[in-house]
Amino acid sequence: MSNMNDNKKKPRVIIIGGGFGGVQLAKKLKNAPLEVLLFDKHNYHTFQPLLYQVATGALEADSIGFPIRRIFSHQKNFTFHLAEVTKIDTDNNVVETNVGNYDYDYLVIATGADTNFFGNKELEHYTMPMKNIAEALNIRSLILQNLEKALVTKDEAERNALLTFVIVGGGPTGVELAGAISELREYILCKDYPGLCNADMKVFLVEGKAELLAAMSPQASKKAKDFLKKMDVTIYNSVHVSSYNGIILKIDDGTIINTRNVLWAAGVKGKIPTGMPEQTVAKGGRLVTDEINRVKGYKNVFAIGDVSAVTTEQTPLGFPGVAQVALQQGKHLAKNLINIIEGKPTTAFIYHDLGTMATIGRNKAVADIKKLRFQGFFAWLLWMFVHLLSLAGFTNKAIVFFNWAINYWTRNSDNRLIIRYFKTDTMTVDPISH
Amino acid sequence: MSNMNDNKKKPRVIIIGGGFGGVQLAKKLKNAPLEVLLFDKHNYHTFQPLLYQVATGALEADSIGFPIRRIFSHQKNFTFHLAEVTKIDTDNNVVETNVGNYDYDYLVIATGADTNFFGNKELEHYTMPMKNIAEALNIRSLILQNLEKALVTKDEAERNALLTFVIVGGGPTGVELAGAISELREYILCKDYPGLCNADMKVFLVEGKAELLAAMSPQASKKAKDFLKKMDVTIYNSVHVSSYNGIILKIDDGTIINTRNVLWAAGVKGKIPTGMPEQTVAKGGRLVTDEINRVKGYKNVFAIGDVSAVTTEQTPLGFPGVAQVALQQGKHLAKNLINIIEGKPTTAFIYHDLGTMATIGRNKAVADIKKLRFQGFFAWLLWMFVHLLSLAGFTNKAIVFFNWAINYWTRNSDNRLIIRYFKTDTMTVDPISH
């Protein structure tokens, strides 16, 4: 029993989710008088901003994932469990998981966001989301498998549908995917698929708002559109996809596109764990928190990153769902948790907007940094520099840099491997290895 | 019709399989007056000798695979199809595939070998083979998932079974796997899983023959055994696994091992396409060929590599199933096919044994090169040098070299990602992305 009392001496904080927010928080609690327990259903942290390069075969999956255990191999007060959280029981301060129940003194929900299909089951079934490495590899498989099919089909309408790519959502993810697929057409199609060299591969980008990259400056929005148009991407603005049944995509302005490839980057919603009451969830499926990231109505439950919205008079909709917010909130919450334990006053979270960037293609990017606006080659260099530095681990940095250098030089890449076969009939991965 | 006649002008050779033999043959036919058509069910060539490093998290999958289309992007007379061959119809010179039927003038079967469970369905279901990238990633997932489970289980017998690794088969693959898992225990276990640091993780190697690496010199066999014993691998020689039901492994000397991890590297058999008559198949499931690699009883059907056995008086059992044989046969058959077309005499295949190598761990390898025997550090350097040079593509070479350098220096790696979740209840990959 004395052993149990020893274990109980330090209060325990449970962090759910090993994304930018959760990992940053756990790191910053390194020397705190706390026991830190982190759950994630993956055993690795994912660098989501580069998922689109895995999806389009420019990078290998392993170079944008980093084992969570490795990040914390020297942190004594840290424990990781590969676990799915099944329920949060805030009455008893217990997190229920598929590997057992764990009690907490403080709980931090950092589960991030998932794709939002806005309740449309058909879109959820037939379109391809891209919020994790598995989904990025599925997109890679779909693209490559459909190019292979296009080569052998004798049905011309089917070939056209296989060669038509529709990206829904004109935020950074959609713009980057559209650009990367357009470059695949320009640099790879003739080399790898001589039989499709003269085929009419089409790339569409569909966005509900009047501009692309609506969260960025008007200059960035306009330039992104110009870049994509030059790269022969057909852009639809101010329209919405109304339905897609696996072959026919309908847009609400009456446009109909026959396609076998619809990539869905049109919205996200917070991944709210079971057990959090409805009144804690705001618009956009995010947990409502106060300015110290504490979930509405709770003393010891916090939420950071994409799953949360700091809902104050100044920020009625919360902060944007970007890595910087999660990182800064993780860092700030670490300080506040220590303050709380030590009986000191907490401080309100203030978001420092370091800027926004999106890359469209080779030498083509847009960046808003404070009041500065960059477009083109310099923005593209800046984008690469910032993303390289942000990647976890020296090996990942070096391998991504090396891949980028080679890809830039050869206008090609070696990573177009179908390593998870995608069954287009059921829209799932083939469970049988071959 | 004139178009069809044009197409018919050049005879067509169909190659089934993009392994060492098939790719080498297709390359050497670059300037031949032939249309070359290659089928593979993967869109990449796999460098099988390094699969065990993907399985143990030392390398990423993409760096040992190379897109087949990329290898041949400048070869005009070459066409690739991602296809599964469903049947060979030698009466009509037609190959039937899931993407259509194709007729041939010459057929080369280069389908390689698959794992041999010797008809034991239980072993086939419960043990983990490693003949392709998907299977290597499954082993990686199983190892990492079981270490995670070992951390949280409260059942001590179950924890011991989760921490017990049995490799069946003492050839190069088995020896390399046993060494790599033993090194994972030595260098990684305490760093990544502090909760298992003092746990008793066990590694067993079971081999039917009296020695490990039986195809190599007695010196190599002995040294490999010494290395593994020093690395605390328990070796069973001259015994066979009689059964395994997912938890209890029985060996025919009466030994019983409780384990959740059985890796099967105990045998291979040729992958014979449907339609090849029984009398063409020799012991070990290999197609019987003459000394010009022509399948017994046929004029225009050839077989090279692991799926074939050049069965002559000098080589009643064929040549060993190694990459060098496949590469040399591919090269030689290209010459013979050109000879046949040009009406010149063919020449018999002669195997030049360049040597055999196996690596056991850090600074530990064995190599038999002609009459020379190397063990230890020099053999290990030689092993790395030869394998690096043999890898397809500059990027792959560079990334593997870089990974090896970092892994050597840090005694760690960044690639322990579970990217295909393995369902141990059904022994298949989880088809749902998450």
mmCIF file with all atom_site columns, C-alpha atoms in Angstrom, chain B residues 32-181:
data_model
loop_
_atom_site.group_PDB
_atom_site.id
_atom_site.type_symbol
_atom_site.label_atom_id
_atom_site.label_alt_id
_atom_site.label_comp_id
_atom_site.label_asym_id
_atom_site.label_entity_id
_atom_site.label_seq_id
_atom_site.pdbx_PDB_ins_code
_atom_site.Cartn_x
_atom_site.Cartn_y
_atom_site.Cartn_z
_atom_site.occupancy
_atom_site.B_iso_or_equiv
_atom_site.pdbx_formal_charge
_atom_site.auth_seq_id
_atom_site.auth_comp_id
_atom_site.auth_asym_id
_atom_site.auth_atom_id
_atom_site.pdbx_PDB_model_num
ATOM 1   C CA . ALA B 1 32  ? 15.925 -6.436  -78.965 1.00 0.00 ? 32  ALA B CA 1
ATOM 2   C CA . PRO B 1 33  ? 13.486 -6.676  -81.896 1.00 0.00 ? 33  PRO B CA 1
ATOM 3   C CA . LEU B 1 34  ? 10.774 -7.672  -79.435 1.00 0.00 ? 34  LEU B CA 1
ATOM 4   C CA . GLU B 1 35  ? 7.748  -6.150  -77.785 1.00 0.00 ? 35  GLU B CA 1
ATOM 5   C CA . VAL B 1 36  ? 8.225  -6.655  -74.030 1.00 0.00 ? 36  VAL B CA 1
ATOM 6   C CA . LEU B 1 37  ? 5.147  -6.867  -71.799 1.00 0.00 ? 37  LEU B CA 1
ATOM 7   C CA . LEU B 1 38  ? 5.650  -7.259  -68.035 1.00 0.00 ? 38  LEU B CA 1
ATOM 8   C CA . PHE B 1 39  ? 2.926  -8.089  -65.516 1.00 0.00 ? 39  PHE B CA 1
ATOM 9   C CA . ASP B 1 40  ? 3.210  -7.765  -61.763 1.00 0.00 ? 40  ASP B CA 1
ATOM 10  C CA . LYS B 1 41  ? 0.559  -7.482  -59.068 1.00 0.00 ? 41  LYS B CA 1
ATOM 11  C CA . HIS B 1 42  ? 2.637  -4.782  -57.387 1.00 0.00 ? 42  HIS B CA 1
ATOM 12  C CA . ASN B 1 43  ? 3.547  -1.552  -59.138 1.00 0.00 ? 43  ASN B CA 1
ATOM 13  C CA . TYR B 1 44  ? 7.040  -1.763  -57.678 1.00 0.00 ? 44  TYR B CA 1
ATOM 14  C CA . HIS B 1 45  ? 10.104 -3.983  -57.636 1.00 0.00 ? 45  HIS B CA 1
ATOM 15  C CA . THR B 1 46  ? 10.974 -5.209  -54.143 1.00 0.00 ? 46  THR B CA 1
ATOM 16  C CA . PHE B 1 47  ? 14.513 -5.515  -52.868 1.00 0.00 ? 47  PHE B CA 1
ATOM 17  C CA . GLN B 1 48  ? 13.756 -8.607  -50.811 1.00 0.00 ? 48  GLN B CA 1
ATOM 18  C CA . PRO B 1 49  ? 17.140 -8.936  -49.041 1.00 0.00 ? 49  PRO B CA 1
ATOM 19  C CA . LEU B 1 50  ? 16.274 -5.889  -46.916 1.00 0.00 ? 50  LEU B CA 1
ATOM 20  C CA . LEU B 1 51  ? 12.690 -6.819  -46.030 1.00 0.00 ? 51  LEU B CA 1
ATOM 21  C CA . TYR B 1 52  ? 13.806 -7.818  -42.534 1.00 0.00 ? 52  TYR B CA 1
ATOM 22  C CA . GLN B 1 53  ? 14.954 -4.235  -41.894 1.00 0.00 ? 53  GLN B CA 1
ATOM 23  C CA . VAL B 1 54  ? 11.514 -2.907  -42.818 1.00 0.00 ? 54  VAL B CA 1
ATOM 24  C CA . ALA B 1 55  ? 9.981  -5.549  -40.531 1.00 0.00 ? 55  ALA B CA 1
ATOM 25  C CA . THR B 1 56  ? 12.142 -4.460  -37.612 1.00 0.00 ? 56  THR B CA 1
ATOM 26  C CA . GLY B 1 57  ? 11.735 -0.716  -38.155 1.00 0.00 ? 57  GLY B CA 1
ATOM 27  C CA . ALA B 1 58  ? 15.250 0.063   -39.360 1.00 0.00 ? 58  ALA B CA 1
ATOM 28  C CA . LEU B 1 59  ? 14.149 1.151   -42.844 1.00 0.00 ? 59  LEU B CA 1
ATOM 29  C CA . GLU B 1 60  ? 11.017 2.632   -44.360 1.00 0.00 ? 60  GLU B CA 1
ATOM 30  C CA . ALA B 1 61  ? 9.086  0.533   -46.854 1.00 0.00 ? 61  ALA B CA 1
ATOM 31  C CA . ASP B 1 62  ? 9.465  2.975   -49.725 1.00 0.00 ? 62  ASP B CA 1
ATOM 32  C CA . SER B 1 63  ? 13.245 2.821   -49.688 1.00 0.00 ? 63  SER B CA 1
ATOM 33  C CA . ILE B 1 64  ? 13.380 -0.877  -50.619 1.00 0.00 ? 64  ILE B CA 1
ATOM 34  C CA . GLY B 1 65  ? 10.679 -0.638  -53.266 1.00 0.00 ? 65  GLY B CA 1
ATOM 35  C CA . PHE B 1 66  ? 11.140 1.014   -56.633 1.00 0.00 ? 66  PHE B CA 1
ATOM 36  C CA . PRO B 1 67  ? 8.320  1.795   -59.086 1.00 0.00 ? 67  PRO B CA 1
ATOM 37  C CA . ILE B 1 68  ? 8.607  -0.587  -62.037 1.00 0.00 ? 68  ILE B CA 1
ATOM 38  C CA . ARG B 1 69  ? 7.373  2.078   -64.447 1.00 0.00 ? 69  ARG B CA 1
ATOM 39  C CA . ARG B 1 70  ? 10.207 4.325   -63.350 1.00 0.00 ? 70  ARG B CA 1
ATOM 40  C CA . ILE B 1 71  ? 12.854 1.693   -64.107 1.00 0.00 ? 71  ILE B CA 1
ATOM 41  C CA . PHE B 1 72  ? 11.640 1.509   -67.700 1.00 0.00 ? 72  PHE B CA 1
ATOM 42  C CA . SER B 1 73  ? 10.575 5.073   -68.368 1.00 0.00 ? 73  SER B CA 1
ATOM 43  C CA . HIS B 1 74  ? 13.031 5.349   -71.277 1.00 0.00 ? 74  HIS B CA 1
ATOM 44  C CA . GLN B 1 75  ? 12.551 1.886   -72.772 1.00 0.00 ? 75  GLN B CA 1
ATOM 45  C CA . LYS B 1 76  ? 10.429 2.173   -75.918 1.00 0.00 ? 76  LYS B CA 1
ATOM 46  C CA . ASN B 1 77  ? 9.691  -1.533  -76.464 1.00 0.00 ? 77  ASN B CA 1
ATOM 47  C CA . PHE B 1 78  ? 8.484  -2.029  -72.867 1.00 0.00 ? 78  PHE B CA 1
ATOM 48  C CA . THR B 1 79  ? 4.930  -2.026  -71.453 1.00 0.00 ? 79  THR B CA 1
ATOM 49  C CA . PHE B 1 80  ? 3.921  -2.669  -67.851 1.00 0.00 ? 80  PHE B CA 1
ATOM 50  C CA . HIS B 1 81  ? 0.543  -3.714  -66.538 1.00 0.00 ? 81  HIS B CA 1
ATOM 51  C CA . LEU B 1 82  ? -0.441 -3.884  -62.891 1.00 0.00 ? 82  LEU B CA 1
ATOM 52  C CA . ALA B 1 83  ? -2.203 -7.206  -63.146 1.00 0.00 ? 83  ALA B CA 1
ATOM 53  C CA . GLU B 1 84  ? -2.774 -10.544 -61.514 1.00 0.00 ? 84  GLU B CA 1
ATOM 54  C CA . VAL B 1 85  ? -2.283 -13.440 -63.869 1.00 0.00 ? 85  VAL B CA 1
ATOM 55  C CA . THR B 1 86  ? -5.283 -15.722 -63.494 1.00 0.00 ? 86  THR B CA 1
ATOM 56  C CA . LYS B 1 87  ? -4.327 -18.440 -65.983 1.00 0.00 ? 87  LYS B CA 1
ATOM 57  C CA . ILE B 1 88  ? -1.776 -19.388 -68.579 1.00 0.00 ? 88  ILE B CA 1
ATOM 58  C CA . ASP B 1 89  ? -3.165 -21.016 -71.722 1.00 0.00 ? 89  ASP B CA 1
ATOM 59  C CA . THR B 1 90  ? -0.113 -22.506 -73.404 1.00 0.00 ? 90  THR B CA 1
ATOM 60  C CA . ASP B 1 91  ? -2.228 -24.223 -76.096 1.00 0.00 ? 91  ASP B CA 1
ATOM 61  C CA . ASN B 1 92  ? -3.251 -20.838 -77.461 1.00 0.00 ? 92  ASN B CA 1
ATOM 62  C CA . ASN B 1 93  ? -0.235 -18.822 -76.297 1.00 0.00 ? 93  ASN B CA 1
ATOM 63  C CA . VAL B 1 94  ? -2.416 -16.566 -74.153 1.00 0.00 ? 94  VAL B CA 1
ATOM 64  C CA . VAL B 1 95  ? -1.948 -15.147 -70.650 1.00 0.00 ? 95  VAL B CA 1
ATOM 65  C CA . GLU B 1 96  ? -5.240 -14.416 -68.903 1.00 0.00 ? 96  GLU B CA 1
ATOM 66  C CA . THR B 1 97  ? -5.177 -11.603 -66.327 1.00 0.00 ? 97  THR B CA 1
ATOM 67  C CA . ASN B 1 98  ? -7.665 -9.554  -64.334 1.00 0.00 ? 98  ASN B CA 1
ATOM 68  C CA . VAL B 1 99  ? -7.137 -6.708  -66.823 1.00 0.00 ? 99  VAL B CA 1
ATOM 69  C CA . GLY B 1 100 ? -7.604 -8.742  -69.986 1.00 0.00 ? 100 GLY B CA 1
ATOM 70  C CA . ASN B 1 101 ? -6.068 -11.527 -72.055 1.00 0.00 ? 101 ASN B CA 1
ATOM 71  C CA . TYR B 1 102 ? -2.782 -11.078 -73.888 1.00 0.00 ? 102 TYR B CA 1
ATOM 72  C CA . ASP B 1 103 ? -1.217 -13.335 -76.468 1.00 0.00 ? 103 ASP B CA 1
ATOM 73  C CA . TYR B 1 104 ? 2.479  -13.977 -76.615 1.00 0.00 ? 104 TYR B CA 1
ATOM 74  C CA . ASP B 1 105 ? 5.138  -15.398 -78.857 1.00 0.00 ? 105 ASP B CA 1
ATOM 75  C CA . TYR B 1 106 ? 7.434  -16.108 -75.916 1.00 0.00 ? 106 TYR B CA 1
ATOM 76  C CA . LEU B 1 107 ? 6.442  -16.434 -72.300 1.00 0.00 ? 107 LEU B CA 1
ATOM 77  C CA . VAL B 1 108 ? 8.818  -16.053 -69.350 1.00 0.00 ? 108 VAL B CA 1
ATOM 78  C CA . ILE B 1 109 ? 7.569  -17.066 -65.903 1.00 0.00 ? 109 ILE B CA 1
ATOM 79  C CA . ALA B 1 110 ? 9.508  -15.120 -63.285 1.00 0.00 ? 110 ALA B CA 1
ATOM 80  C CA . THR B 1 111 ? 6.962  -15.208 -60.491 1.00 0.00 ? 111 THR B CA 1
ATOM 81  C CA . GLY B 1 112 ? 9.450  -16.048 -57.748 1.00 0.00 ? 112 GLY B CA 1
ATOM 82  C CA . ALA B 1 113 ? 8.724  -17.982 -54.608 1.00 0.00 ? 113 ALA B CA 1
ATOM 83  C CA . ASP B 1 114 ? 6.241  -17.738 -51.801 1.00 0.00 ? 114 ASP B CA 1
ATOM 84  C CA . THR B 1 115 ? 6.372  -18.964 -48.218 1.00 0.00 ? 115 THR B CA 1
ATOM 85  C CA . ASN B 1 116 ? 6.054  -22.712 -47.819 1.00 0.00 ? 116 ASN B CA 1
ATOM 86  C CA . PHE B 1 117 ? 4.021  -23.894 -44.839 1.00 0.00 ? 117 PHE B CA 1
ATOM 87  C CA . PHE B 1 118 ? 4.261  -27.487 -46.087 1.00 0.00 ? 118 PHE B CA 1
ATOM 88  C CA . GLY B 1 119 ? 0.484  -27.830 -46.149 1.00 0.00 ? 119 GLY B CA 1
ATOM 89  C CA . ASN B 1 120 ? -0.014 -26.963 -42.476 1.00 0.00 ? 120 ASN B CA 1
ATOM 90  C CA . LYS B 1 121 ? -3.063 -24.642 -42.463 1.00 0.00 ? 121 LYS B CA 1
ATOM 91  C CA . GLU B 1 122 ? -2.670 -23.767 -38.792 1.00 0.00 ? 122 GLU B CA 1
ATOM 92  C CA . LEU B 1 123 ? 0.886  -22.568 -39.284 1.00 0.00 ? 123 LEU B CA 1
ATOM 93  C CA . GLU B 1 124 ? -0.202 -20.670 -42.400 1.00 0.00 ? 124 GLU B CA 1
ATOM 94  C CA . HIS B 1 125 ? -2.906 -18.882 -40.411 1.00 0.00 ? 125 HIS B CA 1
ATOM 95  C CA . TYR B 1 126 ? -1.035 -18.069 -37.211 1.00 0.00 ? 126 TYR B CA 1
ATOM 96  C CA . THR B 1 127 ? 2.583  -17.496 -38.189 1.00 0.00 ? 127 THR B CA 1
ATOM 97  C CA . MET B 1 128 ? 3.951  -14.423 -39.967 1.00 0.00 ? 128 MET B CA 1
ATOM 98  C CA . PRO B 1 129 ? 5.629  -14.883 -43.351 1.00 0.00 ? 129 PRO B CA 1
ATOM 99  C CA . MET B 1 130 ? 7.881  -12.215 -44.877 1.00 0.00 ? 130 MET B CA 1
ATOM 100 C CA . LYS B 1 131 ? 8.082  -12.424 -48.656 1.00 0.00 ? 131 LYS B CA 1
ATOM 101 C CA . ASN B 1 132 ? 6.890  -8.930  -49.587 1.00 0.00 ? 132 ASN B CA 1
ATOM 102 C CA . ILE B 1 133 ? 6.647  -5.368  -48.247 1.00 0.00 ? 133 ILE B CA 1
ATOM 103 C CA . ALA B 1 134 ? 3.073  -5.817  -47.004 1.00 0.00 ? 134 ALA B CA 1
ATOM 104 C CA . GLU B 1 135 ? 4.111  -8.847  -44.965 1.00 0.00 ? 135 GLU B CA 1
ATOM 105 C CA . ALA B 1 136 ? 7.191  -7.067  -43.621 1.00 0.00 ? 136 ALA B CA 1
ATOM 106 C CA . LEU B 1 137 ? 4.997  -4.174  -42.454 1.00 0.00 ? 137 LEU B CA 1
ATOM 107 C CA . ASN B 1 138 ? 2.637  -6.700  -40.855 1.00 0.00 ? 138 ASN B CA 1
ATOM 108 C CA . ILE B 1 139 ? 5.541  -8.144  -38.862 1.00 0.00 ? 139 ILE B CA 1
ATOM 109 C CA . ARG B 1 140 ? 6.565  -4.639  -37.834 1.00 0.00 ? 140 ARG B CA 1
ATOM 110 C CA . SER B 1 141 ? 3.010  -3.944  -36.659 1.00 0.00 ? 141 SER B CA 1
ATOM 111 C CA . LEU B 1 142 ? 2.794  -7.250  -34.785 1.00 0.00 ? 142 LEU B CA 1
ATOM 112 C CA . ILE B 1 143 ? 6.090  -6.684  -32.941 1.00 0.00 ? 143 ILE B CA 1
ATOM 113 C CA . LEU B 1 144 ? 5.198  -3.118  -31.941 1.00 0.00 ? 144 LEU B CA 1
ATOM 114 C CA . GLN B 1 145 ? 1.568  -3.877  -31.097 1.00 0.00 ? 145 GLN B CA 1
ATOM 115 C CA . ASN B 1 146 ? 2.591  -6.810  -28.906 1.00 0.00 ? 146 ASN B CA 1
ATOM 116 C CA . LEU B 1 147 ? 5.185  -4.722  -27.060 1.00 0.00 ? 147 LEU B CA 1
ATOM 117 C CA . GLU B 1 148 ? 2.426  -2.168  -26.412 1.00 0.00 ? 148 GLU B CA 1
ATOM 118 C CA . LYS B 1 149 ? 0.107  -4.923  -25.174 1.00 0.00 ? 149 LYS B CA 1
ATOM 119 C CA . ALA B 1 150 ? 2.832  -6.344  -22.934 1.00 0.00 ? 150 ALA B CA 1
ATOM 120 C CA . LEU B 1 151 ? 3.018  -2.975  -21.174 1.00 0.00 ? 151 LEU B CA 1
ATOM 121 C CA . VAL B 1 152 ? -0.639 -2.915  -20.190 1.00 0.00 ? 152 VAL B CA 1
ATOM 122 C CA . THR B 1 153 ? -1.599 -6.528  -19.616 1.00 0.00 ? 153 THR B CA 1
ATOM 123 C CA . LYS B 1 154 ? -2.031 -7.626  -16.018 1.00 0.00 ? 154 LYS B CA 1
ATOM 124 C CA . ASP B 1 155 ? -1.739 -11.320 -16.941 1.00 0.00 ? 155 ASP B CA 1
ATOM 125 C CA . GLU B 1 156 ? 1.864  -12.361 -16.400 1.00 0.00 ? 156 GLU B CA 1
ATOM 126 C CA . ALA B 1 157 ? 1.705  -15.475 -18.587 1.00 0.00 ? 157 ALA B CA 1
ATOM 127 C CA . GLU B 1 158 ? 0.237  -13.391 -21.402 1.00 0.00 ? 158 GLU B CA 1
ATOM 128 C CA . ARG B 1 159 ? 2.960  -10.771 -20.975 1.00 0.00 ? 159 ARG B CA 1
ATOM 129 C CA . ASN B 1 160 ? 5.618  -13.456 -21.261 1.00 0.00 ? 160 ASN B CA 1
ATOM 130 C CA . ALA B 1 161 ? 3.991  -14.791 -24.433 1.00 0.00 ? 161 ALA B CA 1
ATOM 131 C CA . LEU B 1 162 ? 3.809  -11.276 -25.908 1.00 0.00 ? 162 LEU B CA 1
ATOM 132 C CA . LEU B 1 163 ? 7.521  -10.812 -25.152 1.00 0.00 ? 163 LEU B CA 1
ATOM 133 C CA . THR B 1 164 ? 8.570  -14.152 -26.662 1.00 0.00 ? 164 THR B CA 1
ATOM 134 C CA . PHE B 1 165 ? 9.713  -14.096 -30.282 1.00 0.00 ? 165 PHE B CA 1
ATOM 135 C CA . VAL B 1 166 ? 10.232 -17.318 -32.205 1.00 0.00 ? 166 VAL B CA 1
ATOM 136 C CA . ILE B 1 167 ? 11.813 -17.254 -35.628 1.00 0.00 ? 167 ILE B CA 1
ATOM 137 C CA . VAL B 1 168 ? 11.412 -20.503 -37.524 1.00 0.00 ? 168 VAL B CA 1
ATOM 138 C CA . GLY B 1 169 ? 14.050 -21.160 -40.153 1.00 0.00 ? 169 GLY B CA 1
ATOM 139 C CA . GLY B 1 170 ? 17.803 -20.703 -39.819 1.00 0.00 ? 170 GLY B CA 1
ATOM 140 C CA . GLY B 1 171 ? 18.605 -19.564 -43.344 1.00 0.00 ? 171 GLY B CA 1
ATOM 141 C CA . PRO B 1 172 ? 19.722 -15.984 -44.062 1.00 0.00 ? 172 PRO B CA 1
ATOM 142 C CA . THR B 1 173 ? 16.216 -14.536 -43.494 1.00 0.00 ? 173 THR B CA 1
ATOM 143 C CA . GLY B 1 174 ? 15.728 -16.253 -40.145 1.00 0.00 ? 174 GLY B CA 1
ATOM 144 C CA . VAL B 1 175 ? 19.232 -15.445 -38.938 1.00 0.00 ? 175 VAL B CA 1
ATOM 145 C CA . GLU B 1 176 ? 18.877 -11.789 -39.951 1.00 0.00 ? 176 GLU B CA 1
ATOM 146 C CA . LEU B 1 177 ? 15.459 -11.477 -38.287 1.00 0.00 ? 177 LEU B CA 1
ATOM 147 C CA . ALA B 1 178 ? 16.678 -13.118 -35.076 1.00 0.00 ? 178 ALA B CA 1
ATOM 148 C CA . GLY B 1 179 ? 19.661 -10.773 -34.985 1.00 0.00 ? 179 GLY B CA 1
ATOM 149 C CA . ALA B 1 180 ? 17.579 -7.665  -35.664 1.00 0.00 ? 180 ALA B CA 1
ATOM 150 C CA . ILE B 1 181 ? 14.970 -8.512  -33.013 1.00 0.00 ? 181 ILE B CA 1
#
